[in-house]
Amino acid sequence: MLNRLRQRTAEEGGFTLIELLVVILIIGILAAIAIPAFLSQKSKANDAAAKTQVGTLQTAMETYSTENSGSYNEASVVKLQAIEPTLKEVTNSKPLKAEGTATGYVVESEAVATKDTFTLEDKAGEVKRTCKAASAENKGGCPAGTW
């Protein structure tokens, strides 16, 4: 019986140290490639939340105008939050500015994680979207200054 156990352990083979090191090296290379790509996608997702909030600010501003005889005068973030309560949620993005004139308005939102700011300006029906990246290295959802 003891002889049979010795034969069984002699037949079993394992991985050599070199094979294990090669596998660890391959895993390290894959991780080095995947982690920066993941972080880039995360910043784009955070910026997408701010872009969505700008769209919500725009809709609330149009509603404000409808309720005020077509004028955007005296609009503010607080007044827009009263119209659209979801604007009070500031976990991923926060509204920075909501200003209006008789014929146009400007709304702005900031992504909390990346500090990128997204602005929508409407001057007499002409809409302009701009963005400002907080970091030159990681532009996330603001690669060219517009969105």
Tab-separated table of C-alpha atoms in Angstrom:
chain	number	residue	atom	x	y	z
A	1	MET	CA	0.000	0.000	0.000
A	2	LEU	CA	2.792	2.429	0.850
A	3	ASN	CA	4.453	1.577	-2.453
A	4	ARG	CA	1.256	2.430	-4.310
A	5	LEU	CA	1.054	5.895	-2.626
A	6	ARG	CA	4.655	6.631	-3.591
A	7	GLN	CA	3.946	5.743	-7.206
A	8	ARG	CA	0.866	7.967	-7.281
A	9	THR	CA	2.748	11.009	-5.907
A	10	ALA	CA	5.603	10.423	-8.318
A	11	GLU	CA	3.185	10.473	-11.269
A	12	GLU	CA	1.540	13.710	-10.244
A	13	GLY	CA	3.185	16.726	-11.780
A	14	GLY	CA	2.801	20.403	-10.900
A	15	PHE	CA	3.688	23.700	-12.419
A	16	THR	CA	7.278	24.785	-12.371
A	17	LEU	CA	8.320	28.088	-10.887
A	18	ILE	CA	9.044	29.466	-14.373
A	19	GLU	CA	5.552	28.582	-15.588
A	20	LEU	CA	3.972	30.313	-12.595
A	21	LEU	CA	6.107	33.430	-13.123
A	22	VAL	CA	5.107	33.604	-16.804
A	23	VAL	CA	1.407	33.424	-15.876
A	24	ILE	CA	1.828	36.170	-13.261
A	25	LEU	CA	3.668	38.322	-15.797
A	26	ILE	CA	0.867	37.904	-18.354
A	27	ILE	CA	-1.767	38.820	-15.754
A	28	GLY	CA	0.262	41.917	-14.824
A	29	ILE	CA	0.487	43.044	-18.452
A	30	LEU	CA	-3.264	42.604	-18.965
A	31	ALA	CA	-4.001	44.569	-15.785
A	32	ALA	CA	-1.684	47.385	-16.908
A	33	ILE	CA	-3.679	47.665	-20.130
A	34	ALA	CA	-7.162	47.292	-18.618
A	35	ILE	CA	-6.978	49.631	-15.605
A	36	PRO	CA	-6.339	52.916	-17.518
A	37	ALA	CA	-9.082	52.026	-19.998
A	38	PHE	CA	-11.496	51.400	-17.115
A	39	LEU	CA	-10.627	54.705	-15.436
A	40	SER	CA	-11.214	56.578	-18.697
A	41	GLN	CA	-14.658	55.017	-19.036
A	42	LYS	CA	-15.481	55.949	-15.457
A	43	SER	CA	-14.710	59.638	-16.056
A	44	LYS	CA	-16.816	59.574	-19.231
A	45	ALA	CA	-19.731	58.166	-17.235
A	46	ASN	CA	-19.380	60.912	-14.628
A	47	ASP	CA	-19.343	63.533	-17.387
A	48	ALA	CA	-22.425	61.958	-18.967
A	49	ALA	CA	-24.305	62.583	-15.710
A	50	ALA	CA	-23.422	66.293	-15.919
A	51	LYS	CA	-24.489	66.451	-19.589
A	52	THR	CA	-27.798	64.864	-18.684
A	53	GLN	CA	-28.275	67.385	-15.909
A	54	VAL	CA	-27.654	70.251	-18.362
A	55	GLY	CA	-30.406	68.801	-20.545
A	56	THR	CA	-32.707	68.702	-17.528
A	57	LEU	CA	-31.770	72.300	-16.700
A	58	GLN	CA	-32.610	73.255	-20.283
A	59	THR	CA	-36.034	71.610	-20.055
A	60	ALA	CA	-36.719	73.267	-16.691
A	61	MET	CA	-35.643	76.640	-18.135
A	62	GLU	CA	-38.080	76.242	-21.034
A	63	THR	CA	-40.814	75.382	-18.526
A	64	TYR	CA	-39.879	78.462	-16.488
A	65	SER	CA	-40.176	80.586	-19.637
A	66	THR	CA	-43.602	79.147	-20.417
A	67	GLU	CA	-44.788	80.010	-16.920
A	68	ASN	CA	-43.370	83.576	-17.212
A	69	SER	CA	-44.844	84.785	-20.521
A	70	GLY	CA	-41.892	83.622	-22.631
A	71	SER	CA	-39.229	85.407	-20.581
A	72	TYR	CA	-36.205	83.833	-18.909
A	73	ASN	CA	-35.618	86.875	-16.671
A	74	GLU	CA	-34.915	86.233	-12.996
A	75	ALA	CA	-34.380	82.500	-13.539
A	76	SER	CA	-32.121	80.793	-11.018
A	77	VAL	CA	-31.011	77.327	-10.000
A	78	VAL	CA	-33.363	77.449	-6.990
A	79	LYS	CA	-36.350	78.326	-9.175
A	80	LEU	CA	-35.501	75.561	-11.628
A	81	GLN	CA	-35.149	73.081	-8.749
A	82	ALA	CA	-38.671	74.023	-7.678
A	83	ILE	CA	-39.875	73.145	-11.189
A	84	GLU	CA	-37.769	69.967	-11.479
A	85	PRO	CA	-36.947	68.379	-8.083
A	86	THR	CA	-34.411	65.944	-9.592
A	87	LEU	CA	-32.036	68.901	-9.966
A	88	LYS	CA	-31.593	68.825	-6.178
A	89	GLU	CA	-29.703	65.512	-6.482
A	90	VAL	CA	-26.007	66.439	-6.463
A	91	THR	CA	-24.282	63.077	-5.966
A	92	ASN	CA	-22.857	62.785	-9.497
A	93	SER	CA	-23.329	66.305	-10.841
A	94	LYS	CA	-24.414	69.654	-9.511
A	95	PRO	CA	-25.996	72.653	-11.231
A	96	LEU	CA	-23.736	75.687	-11.094
A	97	LYS	CA	-25.584	78.346	-13.041
A	98	ALA	CA	-29.002	79.151	-14.430
A	99	GLU	CA	-29.256	82.712	-15.715
A	100	GLY	CA	-31.754	84.181	-18.109
A	101	THR	CA	-32.476	87.309	-20.105
A	102	ALA	CA	-35.602	88.280	-22.012
A	103	THR	CA	-34.626	86.177	-25.042
A	104	GLY	CA	-32.068	83.622	-23.873
A	105	TYR	CA	-30.392	81.762	-21.054
A	106	VAL	CA	-27.265	79.988	-19.853
A	107	VAL	CA	-27.256	76.799	-17.775
A	108	GLU	CA	-24.171	75.059	-16.405
A	109	SER	CA	-23.474	71.824	-14.559
A	110	GLU	CA	-20.332	70.295	-13.041
A	111	ALA	CA	-19.431	66.612	-12.797
A	112	VAL	CA	-18.621	66.075	-9.122
A	113	ALA	CA	-15.935	63.411	-9.655
A	114	THR	CA	-14.032	65.003	-12.564
A	115	LYS	CA	-14.812	68.710	-11.944
A	116	ASP	CA	-15.505	69.115	-15.694
A	117	THR	CA	-18.104	71.809	-16.421
A	118	PHE	CA	-20.719	71.650	-19.175
A	119	THR	CA	-22.527	74.750	-20.395
A	120	LEU	CA	-25.525	75.234	-22.661
A	121	GLU	CA	-26.246	78.729	-23.950
A	122	ASP	CA	-29.399	79.628	-25.865
A	123	LYS	CA	-29.418	83.059	-27.515
A	124	ALA	CA	-32.712	83.685	-29.293
A	125	GLY	CA	-33.037	80.038	-30.323
A	126	GLU	CA	-29.384	79.463	-31.251
A	127	VAL	CA	-27.966	76.782	-28.944
A	128	LYS	CA	-24.258	76.505	-28.150
A	129	ARG	CA	-22.813	73.686	-26.039
A	130	THR	CA	-19.358	74.034	-24.513
A	131	CYS	CA	-17.359	72.170	-21.925
A	132	LYS	CA	-14.258	72.819	-19.885
A	133	ALA	CA	-12.128	69.902	-18.701
A	134	ALA	CA	-10.588	70.259	-15.263
A	135	SER	CA	-7.619	68.081	-16.245
A	136	ALA	CA	-5.644	68.342	-19.481
A	137	GLU	CA	-4.569	64.690	-19.177
A	138	ASN	CA	-8.037	63.240	-18.584
A	139	LYS	CA	-10.634	65.046	-20.672
A	140	GLY	CA	-13.279	62.336	-20.199
A	141	GLY	CA	-16.464	63.439	-21.934
A	142	CYS	CA	-15.003	66.811	-22.959
A	143	PRO	CA	-12.336	66.020	-25.573
A	144	ALA	CA	-12.675	69.040	-27.882
A	145	GLY	CA	-14.281	71.788	-25.800
A	146	THR	CA	-17.756	71.084	-27.165
A	147	TRP	CA	-20.255	68.322	-26.688
